[in-house]
Amino acid sequence: MTQSTDVLSARPLPGGQFYLVLTDGSATAQKAIEFVVQMSKPKDMIEIFQALPVVQNTLGPSADPDDRQEIMVNNYKLLEQILKKHNKTVHAFRSDATHGDDTRTTITKRIQIVDPDLVAFGSRGLGTVEGLFLGSCSNYLVQTCPKPVLMIK
């Protein structure tokens, strides 16, 4: 099994699938990771990806690289634990996190870069009012993603 944090170094074996699982650290995101792990096969590859906001402070926008590294390591460990819990093996898995001004744009760019077979994510179900004002990332992905999507509630 290949374990990598490099963006493009690993791909699934021939006949395998590449699953991109988006996370925000929520319980529904963890459910999405669990679901993908349960349906995965030994030739498959799983990537956990988290879009991180750029923090605004008095000196202007900033992105803490230590924060990014810690999130990547934690997501990687979570995926390892879930694989072990379900007694699953996959050809490769990795974790990445990227800071960006807009979560939707950051995720869309990631999908274009890694070209997964399926994009999975958890929906927090903000509802119509909150989703209307805050903008639903889940709804945006369902409507615009060029790849098949799996939304877990």
Coordinates of C-alpha atoms in Angstrom, one line a residue:
M1 CA 0.0 0.0 0.0
T2 CA 1.3 3.4 -1.0
Q3 CA 1.0 6.2 1.6
S4 CA 1.6 9.6 0.3
T5 CA 0.9 13.3 1.0
D6 CA 2.2 14.3 -2.5
V7 CA -0.6 15.8 -4.6
L8 CA -0.1 13.7 -7.7
S9 CA 2.3 10.9 -6.9
A10 CA -0.1 8.0 -6.4
R11 CA -3.0 6.8 -8.5
P12 CA -5.3 3.8 -8.2
L13 CA -4.1 0.5 -9.7
P14 CA -5.6 -0.4 -13.1
G15 CA -9.3 -1.2 -12.6
G16 CA -9.3 0.7 -9.3
Q17 CA -11.3 3.9 -8.4
F18 CA -10.0 7.2 -7.1
Y19 CA -12.2 8.7 -4.4
L20 CA -11.9 12.3 -3.3
V21 CA -13.5 12.8 0.1
L22 CA -14.0 16.4 1.1
T23 CA -14.0 17.1 4.8
D24 CA -14.7 20.1 7.1
G25 CA -14.1 18.1 10.3
S26 CA -17.8 17.6 10.9
A27 CA -19.5 14.4 11.9
T28 CA -21.2 14.1 8.5
A29 CA -17.8 14.5 6.8
Q30 CA -16.6 11.5 8.9
K31 CA -19.7 9.6 7.8
A32 CA -18.7 10.2 4.2
I33 CA -15.1 9.0 4.9
E34 CA -16.6 5.8 6.5
F35 CA -18.9 5.2 3.6
V36 CA -16.2 5.5 1.0
V37 CA -13.9 3.2 3.0
Q38 CA -16.6 0.6 3.3
M39 CA -17.2 0.5 -0.5
S40 CA -13.5 0.7 -1.4
K41 CA -11.5 -2.2 -2.9
P42 CA -7.8 -3.1 -2.7
K43 CA -7.0 -1.4 -6.1
D44 CA -8.6 1.9 -5.1
M45 CA -7.2 5.2 -3.9
I46 CA -8.7 7.6 -1.4
E47 CA -7.8 11.2 -0.8
I48 CA -9.1 13.2 2.1
F49 CA -9.2 17.0 1.2
Q50 CA -10.0 19.9 3.4
A51 CA -10.4 23.5 2.1
L52 CA -9.2 25.9 4.7
P53 CA -10.3 29.5 5.0
V54 CA -7.7 32.3 4.8
V55 CA -7.8 34.1 8.2
Q56 CA -8.3 37.9 8.1
N57 CA -6.3 39.7 10.8
T58 CA -5.1 43.3 11.3
L59 CA -2.1 42.7 9.0
G60 CA -4.3 41.4 6.2
P61 CA -5.1 37.8 5.1
S62 CA -2.9 35.0 6.3
A63 CA -2.7 31.3 6.2
D64 CA -0.9 29.4 9.0
P65 CA 1.2 26.6 7.5
D66 CA 1.4 24.8 10.8
D67 CA -2.4 24.7 11.0
R68 CA -2.5 23.2 7.5
Q69 CA 0.1 20.6 8.4
E70 CA -1.7 19.6 11.6
I71 CA -5.0 19.2 9.8
M72 CA -3.4 17.1 7.1
V73 CA -1.8 14.8 9.7
N74 CA -5.1 14.5 11.7
N75 CA -7.1 13.7 8.6
Y76 CA -4.5 11.2 7.5
K77 CA -4.6 9.5 10.9
L78 CA -8.4 9.5 10.8
L79 CA -8.4 7.7 7.5
E80 CA -5.9 5.2 8.7
Q81 CA -8.1 4.5 11.8
I82 CA -11.2 4.0 9.7
L83 CA -9.4 1.7 7.3
K84 CA -8.2 -0.4 10.2
K85 CA -11.6 -0.3 11.9
H86 CA -13.3 -1.8 8.8
N87 CA -10.3 -4.1 8.1
K88 CA -9.9 -2.5 4.6
T89 CA -6.9 -2.0 2.5
V90 CA -6.6 0.3 -0.5
H91 CA -3.7 0.7 -2.9
A92 CA -3.0 4.3 -1.8
F93 CA -4.3 7.0 0.5
R94 CA -3.3 10.5 1.2
S95 CA -4.4 13.7 2.9
D96 CA -4.1 17.3 1.8
A97 CA -5.5 20.7 2.9
T98 CA -5.3 24.0 1.0
H99 CA -6.0 27.6 2.2
G100 CA -8.2 29.6 -0.1
D101 CA -10.5 32.7 -0.1
D102 CA -13.5 30.8 -1.3
T103 CA -14.2 27.2 -0.3
R104 CA -16.1 26.4 -3.5
T105 CA -13.3 27.7 -5.7
T106 CA -10.7 25.8 -3.7
I107 CA -12.6 22.5 -4.0
T108 CA -13.4 23.0 -7.7
K109 CA -9.7 23.6 -8.4
R110 CA -8.8 20.4 -6.4
I111 CA -11.3 18.4 -8.4
Q112 CA -9.7 19.6 -11.6
I113 CA -6.2 18.9 -10.4
V114 CA -6.6 15.3 -9.1
D115 CA -9.4 14.2 -11.5
P116 CA -11.2 11.7 -9.2
D117 CA -13.7 9.1 -10.2
L118 CA -16.1 10.2 -7.4
V119 CA -16.3 13.1 -5.1
A120 CA -17.9 12.3 -1.7
F121 CA -18.8 14.7 1.1
G122 CA -21.0 15.2 4.1
S123 CA -23.8 17.7 4.1
R124 CA -24.5 19.5 7.3
G125 CA -28.0 20.3 6.2
L126 CA -28.1 24.0 6.9
G127 CA -31.7 24.2 5.6
T128 CA -33.2 26.6 3.1
V129 CA -32.8 29.8 5.0
E130 CA -29.2 29.3 6.2
G131 CA -28.2 27.7 2.9
L132 CA -29.7 30.7 1.0
F133 CA -27.7 33.3 3.0
L134 CA -24.5 31.4 3.7
G135 CA -24.4 29.5 0.4
S136 CA -24.5 25.8 0.4
C137 CA -21.2 24.3 -0.7
S138 CA -22.9 20.9 -0.9
N139 CA -25.7 22.2 -3.2
Y140 CA -23.1 23.9 -5.3
L141 CA -21.1 20.7 -5.8
V142 CA -24.2 18.7 -6.6
Q143 CA -25.2 21.2 -9.3
T144 CA -21.8 21.9 -10.8
C145 CA -19.3 19.1 -10.2
P146 CA -18.2 17.5 -13.5
K147 CA -17.7 14.2 -11.6
P148 CA -20.2 11.9 -9.9
V149 CA -20.9 13.0 -6.4
L150 CA -21.9 11.2 -3.2
M151 CA -23.5 13.4 -0.6
I152 CA -23.9 11.9 2.9
K153 CA -26.4 13.5 5.4

